[in-house]
Short mmCIF file of C-alpha atoms in Angstrom, two decimals:
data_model
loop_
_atom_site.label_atom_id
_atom_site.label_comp_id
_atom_site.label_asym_id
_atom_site.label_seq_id
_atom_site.Cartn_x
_atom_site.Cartn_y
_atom_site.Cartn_z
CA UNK A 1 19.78 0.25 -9.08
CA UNK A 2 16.07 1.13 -10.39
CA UNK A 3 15.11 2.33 -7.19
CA UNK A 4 13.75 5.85 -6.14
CA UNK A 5 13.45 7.34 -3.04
CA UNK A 6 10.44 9.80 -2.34
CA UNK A 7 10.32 11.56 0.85
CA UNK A 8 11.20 10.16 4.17
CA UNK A 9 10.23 6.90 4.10
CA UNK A 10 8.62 5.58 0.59
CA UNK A 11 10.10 4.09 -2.22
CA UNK A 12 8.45 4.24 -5.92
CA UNK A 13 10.16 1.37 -8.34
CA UNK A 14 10.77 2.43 -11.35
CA UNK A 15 10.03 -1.25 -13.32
CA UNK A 16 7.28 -2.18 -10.81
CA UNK A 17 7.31 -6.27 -10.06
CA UNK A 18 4.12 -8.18 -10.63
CA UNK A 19 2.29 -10.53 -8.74
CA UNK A 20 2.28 -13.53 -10.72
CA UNK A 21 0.16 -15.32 -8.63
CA UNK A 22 -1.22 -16.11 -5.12
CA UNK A 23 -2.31 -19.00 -2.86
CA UNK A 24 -4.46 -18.91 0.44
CA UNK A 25 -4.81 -21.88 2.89
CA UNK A 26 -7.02 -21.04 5.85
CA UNK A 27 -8.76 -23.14 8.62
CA UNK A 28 -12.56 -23.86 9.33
CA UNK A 29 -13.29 -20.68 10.93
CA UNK A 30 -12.25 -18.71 8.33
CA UNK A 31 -13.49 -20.53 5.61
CA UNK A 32 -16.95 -20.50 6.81
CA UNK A 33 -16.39 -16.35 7.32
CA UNK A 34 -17.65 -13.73 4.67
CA UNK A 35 -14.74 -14.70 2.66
CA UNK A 36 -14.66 -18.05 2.42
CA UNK A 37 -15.13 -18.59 -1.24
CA UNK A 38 -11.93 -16.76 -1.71
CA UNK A 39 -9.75 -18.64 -0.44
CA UNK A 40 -7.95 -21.03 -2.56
CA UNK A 41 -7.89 -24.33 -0.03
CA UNK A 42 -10.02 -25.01 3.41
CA UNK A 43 -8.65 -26.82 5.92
CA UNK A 44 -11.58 -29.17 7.81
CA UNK A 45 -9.67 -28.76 11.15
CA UNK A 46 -7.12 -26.84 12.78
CA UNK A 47 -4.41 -29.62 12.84
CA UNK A 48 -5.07 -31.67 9.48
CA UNK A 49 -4.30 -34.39 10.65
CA UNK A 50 -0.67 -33.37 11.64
CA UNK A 51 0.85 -34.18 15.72
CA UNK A 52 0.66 -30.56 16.82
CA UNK A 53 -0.82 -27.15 15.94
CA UNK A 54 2.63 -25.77 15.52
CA UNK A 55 3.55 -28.60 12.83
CA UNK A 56 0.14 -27.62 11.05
CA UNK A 57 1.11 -24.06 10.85
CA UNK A 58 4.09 -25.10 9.06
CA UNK A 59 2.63 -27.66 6.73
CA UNK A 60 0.17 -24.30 6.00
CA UNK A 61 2.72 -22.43 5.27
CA UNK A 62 4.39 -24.98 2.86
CA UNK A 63 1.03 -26.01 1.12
CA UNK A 64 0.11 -21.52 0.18
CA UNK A 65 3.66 -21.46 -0.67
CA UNK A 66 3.53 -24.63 -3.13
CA UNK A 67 0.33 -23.52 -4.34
CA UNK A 68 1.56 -20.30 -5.64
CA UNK A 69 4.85 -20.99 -7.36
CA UNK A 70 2.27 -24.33 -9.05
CA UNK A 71 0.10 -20.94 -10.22
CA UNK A 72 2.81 -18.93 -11.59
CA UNK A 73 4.49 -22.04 -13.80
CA UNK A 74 7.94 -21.10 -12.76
CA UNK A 75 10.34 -23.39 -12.43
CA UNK A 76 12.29 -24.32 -8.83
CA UNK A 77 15.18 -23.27 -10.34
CA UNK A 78 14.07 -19.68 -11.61
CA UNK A 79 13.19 -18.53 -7.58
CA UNK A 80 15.81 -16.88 -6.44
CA UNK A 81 14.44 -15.85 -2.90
CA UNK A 82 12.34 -17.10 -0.70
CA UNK A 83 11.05 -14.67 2.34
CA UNK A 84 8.69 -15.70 4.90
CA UNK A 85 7.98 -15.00 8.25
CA UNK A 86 5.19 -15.88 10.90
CA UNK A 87 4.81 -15.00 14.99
CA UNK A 88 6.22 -17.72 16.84
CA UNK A 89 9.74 -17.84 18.73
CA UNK A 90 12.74 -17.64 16.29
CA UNK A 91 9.60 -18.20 13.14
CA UNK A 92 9.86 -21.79 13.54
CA UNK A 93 6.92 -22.03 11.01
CA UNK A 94 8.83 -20.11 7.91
CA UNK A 95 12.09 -21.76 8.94
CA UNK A 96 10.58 -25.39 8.38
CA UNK A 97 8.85 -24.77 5.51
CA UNK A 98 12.11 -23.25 4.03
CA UNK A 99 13.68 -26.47 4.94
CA UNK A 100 11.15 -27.99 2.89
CA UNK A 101 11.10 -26.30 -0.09
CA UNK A 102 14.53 -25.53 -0.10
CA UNK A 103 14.82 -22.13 -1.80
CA UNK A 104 17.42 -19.58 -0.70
CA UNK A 105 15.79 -18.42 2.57
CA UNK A 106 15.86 -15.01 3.84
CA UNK A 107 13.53 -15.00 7.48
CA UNK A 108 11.52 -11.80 7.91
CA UNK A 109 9.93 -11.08 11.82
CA UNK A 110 7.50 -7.50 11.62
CA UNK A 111 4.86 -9.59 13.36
CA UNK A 112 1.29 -9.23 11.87
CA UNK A 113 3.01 -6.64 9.48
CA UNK A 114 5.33 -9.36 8.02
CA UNK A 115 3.29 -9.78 4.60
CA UNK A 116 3.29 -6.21 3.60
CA UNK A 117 7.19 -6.06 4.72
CA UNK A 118 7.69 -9.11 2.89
CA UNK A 119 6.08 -7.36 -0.45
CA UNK A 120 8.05 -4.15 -0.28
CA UNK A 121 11.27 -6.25 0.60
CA UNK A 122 10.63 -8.78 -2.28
CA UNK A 123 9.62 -5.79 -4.77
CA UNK A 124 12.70 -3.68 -3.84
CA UNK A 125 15.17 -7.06 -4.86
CA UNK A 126 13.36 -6.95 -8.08
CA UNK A 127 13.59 -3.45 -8.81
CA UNK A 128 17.12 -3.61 -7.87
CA UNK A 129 18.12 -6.30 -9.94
CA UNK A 130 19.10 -8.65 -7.70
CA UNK A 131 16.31 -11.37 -8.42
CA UNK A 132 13.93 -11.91 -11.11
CA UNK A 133 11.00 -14.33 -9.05
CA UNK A 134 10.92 -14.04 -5.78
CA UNK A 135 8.25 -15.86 -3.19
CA UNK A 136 7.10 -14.55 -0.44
CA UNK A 137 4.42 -15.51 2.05
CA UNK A 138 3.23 -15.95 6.06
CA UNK A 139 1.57 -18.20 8.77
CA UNK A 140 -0.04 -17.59 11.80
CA UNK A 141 -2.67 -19.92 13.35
CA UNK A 142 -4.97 -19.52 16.39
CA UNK A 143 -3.69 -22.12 18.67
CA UNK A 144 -0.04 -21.50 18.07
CA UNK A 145 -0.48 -17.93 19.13
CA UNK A 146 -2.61 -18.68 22.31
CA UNK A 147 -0.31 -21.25 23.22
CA UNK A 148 2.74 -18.83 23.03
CA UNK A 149 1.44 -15.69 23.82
CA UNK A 150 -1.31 -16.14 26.30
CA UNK A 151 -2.87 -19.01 27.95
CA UNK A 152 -3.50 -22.66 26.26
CA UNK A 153 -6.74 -23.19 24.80
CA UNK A 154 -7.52 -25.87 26.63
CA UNK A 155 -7.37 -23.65 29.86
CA UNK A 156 -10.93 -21.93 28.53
CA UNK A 157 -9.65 -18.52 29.21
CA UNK A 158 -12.55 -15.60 29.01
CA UNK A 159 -11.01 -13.44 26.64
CA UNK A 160 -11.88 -9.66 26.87
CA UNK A 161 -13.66 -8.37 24.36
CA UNK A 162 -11.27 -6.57 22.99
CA UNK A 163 -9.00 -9.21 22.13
CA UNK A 164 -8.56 -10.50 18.80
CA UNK A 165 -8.81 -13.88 17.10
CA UNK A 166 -5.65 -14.87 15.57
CA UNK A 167 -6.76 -16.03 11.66
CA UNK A 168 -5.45 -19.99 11.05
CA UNK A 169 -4.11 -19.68 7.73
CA UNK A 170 -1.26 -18.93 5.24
CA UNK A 171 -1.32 -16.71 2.20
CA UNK A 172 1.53 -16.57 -0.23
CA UNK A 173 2.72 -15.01 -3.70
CA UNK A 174 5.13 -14.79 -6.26
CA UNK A 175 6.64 -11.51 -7.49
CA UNK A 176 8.36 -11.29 -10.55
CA UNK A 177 10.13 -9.23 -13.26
CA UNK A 178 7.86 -9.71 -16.45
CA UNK A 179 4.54 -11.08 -16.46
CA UNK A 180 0.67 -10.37 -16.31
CA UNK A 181 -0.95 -9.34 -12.96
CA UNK A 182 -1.13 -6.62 -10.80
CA UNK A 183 2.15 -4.37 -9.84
CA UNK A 184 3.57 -3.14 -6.63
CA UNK A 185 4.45 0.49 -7.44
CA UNK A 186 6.05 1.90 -4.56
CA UNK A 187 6.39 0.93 -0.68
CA UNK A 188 6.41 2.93 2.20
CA UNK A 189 9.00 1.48 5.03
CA UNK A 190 7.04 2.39 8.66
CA UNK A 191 8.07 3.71 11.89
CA UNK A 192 8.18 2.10 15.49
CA UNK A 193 5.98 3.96 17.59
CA UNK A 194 5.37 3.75 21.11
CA UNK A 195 2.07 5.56 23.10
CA UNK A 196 2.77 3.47 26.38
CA UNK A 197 -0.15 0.47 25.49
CA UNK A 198 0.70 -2.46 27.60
CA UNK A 199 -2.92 -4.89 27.73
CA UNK A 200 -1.89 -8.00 25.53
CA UNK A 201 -5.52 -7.79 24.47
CA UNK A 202 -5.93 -4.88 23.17
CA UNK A 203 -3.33 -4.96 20.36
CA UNK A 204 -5.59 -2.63 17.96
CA UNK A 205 -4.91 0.12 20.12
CA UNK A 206 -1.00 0.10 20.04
CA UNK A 207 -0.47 -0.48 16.24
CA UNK A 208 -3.13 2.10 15.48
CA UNK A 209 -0.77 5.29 16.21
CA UNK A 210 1.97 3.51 14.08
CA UNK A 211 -0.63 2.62 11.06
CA UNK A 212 -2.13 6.09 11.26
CA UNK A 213 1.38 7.67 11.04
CA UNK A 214 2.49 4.95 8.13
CA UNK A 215 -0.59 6.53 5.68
CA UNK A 216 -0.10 9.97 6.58
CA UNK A 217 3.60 9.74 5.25
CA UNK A 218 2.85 7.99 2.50
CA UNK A 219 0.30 10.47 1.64
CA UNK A 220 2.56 13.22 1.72
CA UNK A 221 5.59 11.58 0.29
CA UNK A 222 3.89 10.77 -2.85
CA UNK A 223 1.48 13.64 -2.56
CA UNK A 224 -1.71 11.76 -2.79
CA UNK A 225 -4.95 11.67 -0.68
CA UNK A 226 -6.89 8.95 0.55
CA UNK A 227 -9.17 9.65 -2.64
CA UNK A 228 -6.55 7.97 -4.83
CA UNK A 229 -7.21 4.65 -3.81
CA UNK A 230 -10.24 2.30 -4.34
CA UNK A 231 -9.17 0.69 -1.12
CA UNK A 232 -6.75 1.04 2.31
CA UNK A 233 -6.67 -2.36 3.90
CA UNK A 234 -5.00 -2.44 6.90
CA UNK A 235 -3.48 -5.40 8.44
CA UNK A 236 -5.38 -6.19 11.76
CA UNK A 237 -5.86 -3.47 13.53
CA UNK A 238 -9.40 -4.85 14.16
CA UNK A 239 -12.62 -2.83 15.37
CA UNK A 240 -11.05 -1.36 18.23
CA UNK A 241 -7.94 -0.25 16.62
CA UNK A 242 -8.98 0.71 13.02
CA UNK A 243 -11.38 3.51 14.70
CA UNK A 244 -8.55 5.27 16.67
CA UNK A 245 -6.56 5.18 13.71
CA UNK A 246 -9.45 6.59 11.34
CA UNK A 247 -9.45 9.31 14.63
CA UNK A 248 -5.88 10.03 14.54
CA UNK A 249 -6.43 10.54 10.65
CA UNK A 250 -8.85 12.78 10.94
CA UNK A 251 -7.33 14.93 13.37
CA UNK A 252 -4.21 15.21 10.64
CA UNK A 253 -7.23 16.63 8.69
CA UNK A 254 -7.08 13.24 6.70
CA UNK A 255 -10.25 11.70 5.95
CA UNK A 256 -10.51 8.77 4.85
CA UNK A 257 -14.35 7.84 4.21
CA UNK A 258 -15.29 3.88 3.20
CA UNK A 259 -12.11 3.05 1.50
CA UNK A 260 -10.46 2.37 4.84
CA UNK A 261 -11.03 -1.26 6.15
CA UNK A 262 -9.48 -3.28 7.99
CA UNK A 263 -8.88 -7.14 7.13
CA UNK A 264 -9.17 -8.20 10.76
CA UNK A 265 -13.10 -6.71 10.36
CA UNK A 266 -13.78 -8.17 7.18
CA UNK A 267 -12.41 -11.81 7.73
CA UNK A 268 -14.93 -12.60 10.00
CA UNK A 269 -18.49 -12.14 10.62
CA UNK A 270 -19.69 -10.77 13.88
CA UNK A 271 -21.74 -14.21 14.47
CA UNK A 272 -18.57 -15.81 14.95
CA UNK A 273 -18.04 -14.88 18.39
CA UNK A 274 -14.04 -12.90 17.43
CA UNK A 275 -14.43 -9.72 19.67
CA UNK A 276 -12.54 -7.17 18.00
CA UNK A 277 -12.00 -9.22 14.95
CA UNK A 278 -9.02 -10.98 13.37
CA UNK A 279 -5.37 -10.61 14.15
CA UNK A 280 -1.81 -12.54 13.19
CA UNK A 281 0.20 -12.98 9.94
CA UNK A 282 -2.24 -14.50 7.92
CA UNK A 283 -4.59 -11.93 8.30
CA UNK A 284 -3.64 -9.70 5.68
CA UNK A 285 -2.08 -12.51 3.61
CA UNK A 286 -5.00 -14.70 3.17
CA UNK A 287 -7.68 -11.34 2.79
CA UNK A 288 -4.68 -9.99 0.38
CA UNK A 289 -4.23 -13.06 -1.79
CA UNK A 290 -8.39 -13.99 -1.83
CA UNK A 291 -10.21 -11.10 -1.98
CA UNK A 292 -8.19 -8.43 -3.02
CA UNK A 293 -5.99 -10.12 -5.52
CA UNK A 294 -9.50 -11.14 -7.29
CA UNK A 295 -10.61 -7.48 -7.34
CA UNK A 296 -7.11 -6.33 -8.97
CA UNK A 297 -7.56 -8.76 -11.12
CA UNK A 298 -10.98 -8.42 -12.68
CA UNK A 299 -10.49 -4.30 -11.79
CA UNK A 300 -12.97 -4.02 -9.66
CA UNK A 301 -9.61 -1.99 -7.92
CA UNK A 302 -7.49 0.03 -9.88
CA UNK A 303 -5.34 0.85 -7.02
CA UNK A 304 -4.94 -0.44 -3.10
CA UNK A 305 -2.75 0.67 -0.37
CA UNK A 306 -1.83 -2.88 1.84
CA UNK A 307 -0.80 -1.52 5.30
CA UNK A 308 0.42 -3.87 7.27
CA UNK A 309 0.07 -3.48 11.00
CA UNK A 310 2.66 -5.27 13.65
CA UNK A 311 2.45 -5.07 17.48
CA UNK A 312 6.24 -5.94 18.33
CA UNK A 313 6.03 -7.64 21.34
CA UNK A 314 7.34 -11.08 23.29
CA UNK A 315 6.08 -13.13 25.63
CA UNK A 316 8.96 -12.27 27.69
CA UNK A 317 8.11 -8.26 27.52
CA UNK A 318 4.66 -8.49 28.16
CA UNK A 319 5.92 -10.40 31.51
CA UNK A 320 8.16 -7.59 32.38
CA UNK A 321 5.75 -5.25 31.80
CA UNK A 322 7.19 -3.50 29.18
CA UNK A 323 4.47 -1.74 26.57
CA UNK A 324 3.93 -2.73 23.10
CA UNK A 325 5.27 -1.26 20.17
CA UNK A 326 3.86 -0.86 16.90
CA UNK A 327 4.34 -0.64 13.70
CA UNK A 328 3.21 -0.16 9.56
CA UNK A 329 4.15 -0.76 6.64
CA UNK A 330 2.70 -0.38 3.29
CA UNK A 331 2.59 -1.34 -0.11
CA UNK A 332 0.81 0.14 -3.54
CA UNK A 333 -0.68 -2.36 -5.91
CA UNK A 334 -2.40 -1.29 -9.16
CA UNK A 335 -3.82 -3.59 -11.50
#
């Protein structure tokens, strides 16, 4: 196998797999957001004409997926994998669109972290020579997650303010062993960490400790400082959470100056009435296959550290009071 292991917890791949191509559906809200014109479809409501939010999601899911193997020009039969995830009970959304598309399926849960997990997982079969495309991509969408994890919409809830907004949309790629595009060098596999957070709305603050720790061993297993990258995206940590982490950083004696954002921050625009900012699979998906991908491309990045960001949590747990852990995990792209 082509793979080496640096440190505790990051591999580098020796023949890096590229990104052949990626897709973004999103719904209304996003698309009129700061980002909008970099997302590849716009959905004009949050069902699209399908009989319930949770079929939408996976119709989402099936249409970024679609989109991105039409991009790359490779054929059904040259996919060997297919890994997906989203948030909802036993990922009903990835499992149905598998059933669709019908490529060998392999189901991936790290909640809002499942993109970036996805990426390292996908990169690592590459590297190892066990597949030469592989597609990977993620749902979440706003009512889905409200439905399952909090209150209906239709109950009108006040929502504290810092709760996030849960991004309608699906973002997918397709990695490969030859091509043109940007690379994914090396991952780094994170840590479940636990500091006792148990407010449902105020998910920022739990994967922040778990983010935090992610970059600082990635830093020192490849012996690089925040300086080396044009841009550290995490996942959703949103306003609330991305400054703890940036504090926990600093008192490492990390600092991490501009290049630190968070995709959950730059989704949406404050106007929009999101609280803390953006949360849920698609977050980092549809910023990562939009806005980033576009800036690898024409090299307005050279190199970007993708940390995804997962609060681990059910439904059930929250009930039982049980606290939420998190969890990050990151990828290196270079164009």
């Amino acid at each position: 196998m082509n793979l080496k292991r640096v440190g505790n917890q990051t591999v580098v791949f020796e023949n890096p797999p590229v990104i052949l191509s990626s897709y973004s559906v999103v719904g209304p809200k996003e698309g009129q957001g700061p980002l909008g014109k970099t997302f590849s479809k716009i959905w004009q409501d949050n069902t699209n004409g399908n009989k319930s939010w949770e079929v939408a999601e996976s119709k989402m899911l099936e249409e970024a997926m679609q989109g991105a193997v039409s991009q790359a020009k490779v054929k059904a039969d040259e996919l060997d994998f297919m890994l997906a995830g989203d948030l909802l009970n036993q990922i009903i959304s990835a499992n149905f669109a598998a059933r669709t598309l019908g490529f060998p399926f392999i189901g991936i849960y790290g909640a809002c972290s499942t993109m970036a997990l996805s990426m390292a997982m996908g990169s690592m079969l590459i590297d190892g020579q066990f597949a030469r495309n592989v597609l990977v991509g993620v749902s979440s969408h706003h009512d889905t997650a409200e439905r399952q994890y909090r209150s209906p919409t239709e109950q009108g809830s006040q929502r504290a303010m810092s709760a996030q907004w849960t991004v309608t949309g699906a973002g997918s790629l397709v990695l490969a062993q030859t091509g043109v595009g940007p690379r994914i060098t090396a991952a780094t596999i994170g840590r479940v960490l636990d500091y006792g957070e148990k407010n449902v709305n105020n998910m920022g603050a739990a994967m922040a400790p778990a983010v935090a720790d992610t970059i600082l061993n990635h830093m020192k297993d490849l012996n690089r400082t925040p300086g080396d990258y044009d841009l550290i995206a995490s996942g959703d940590l949103g306003q609330v959470g991305i400054q703890l982490a940036k504090e926990v950083l600093k008192r490492s004696g990390v600092e991490t100056a501009n290049q630190f954002q968070d995709c959950g921050v730059m989704i949406y625009d404050p106007s929009q009435d999101v609280h803390a900012g953006g949360s849920g699979c698609a977050c980092s998906s549809v910023v990562f296959a939009g806005e980033i991908m576009q800036k690898l491309i024409s090299k307005q990045y050279q190199r970007v550290l993708l940390v995804g960001s997962g609060a681990l949590h059910s439904p059930t747990s929250a009930l039982q009071g049980e606290s939420i852990p998190g969890v990050g995990h990151a990828v290196v792209i270079e164009a």
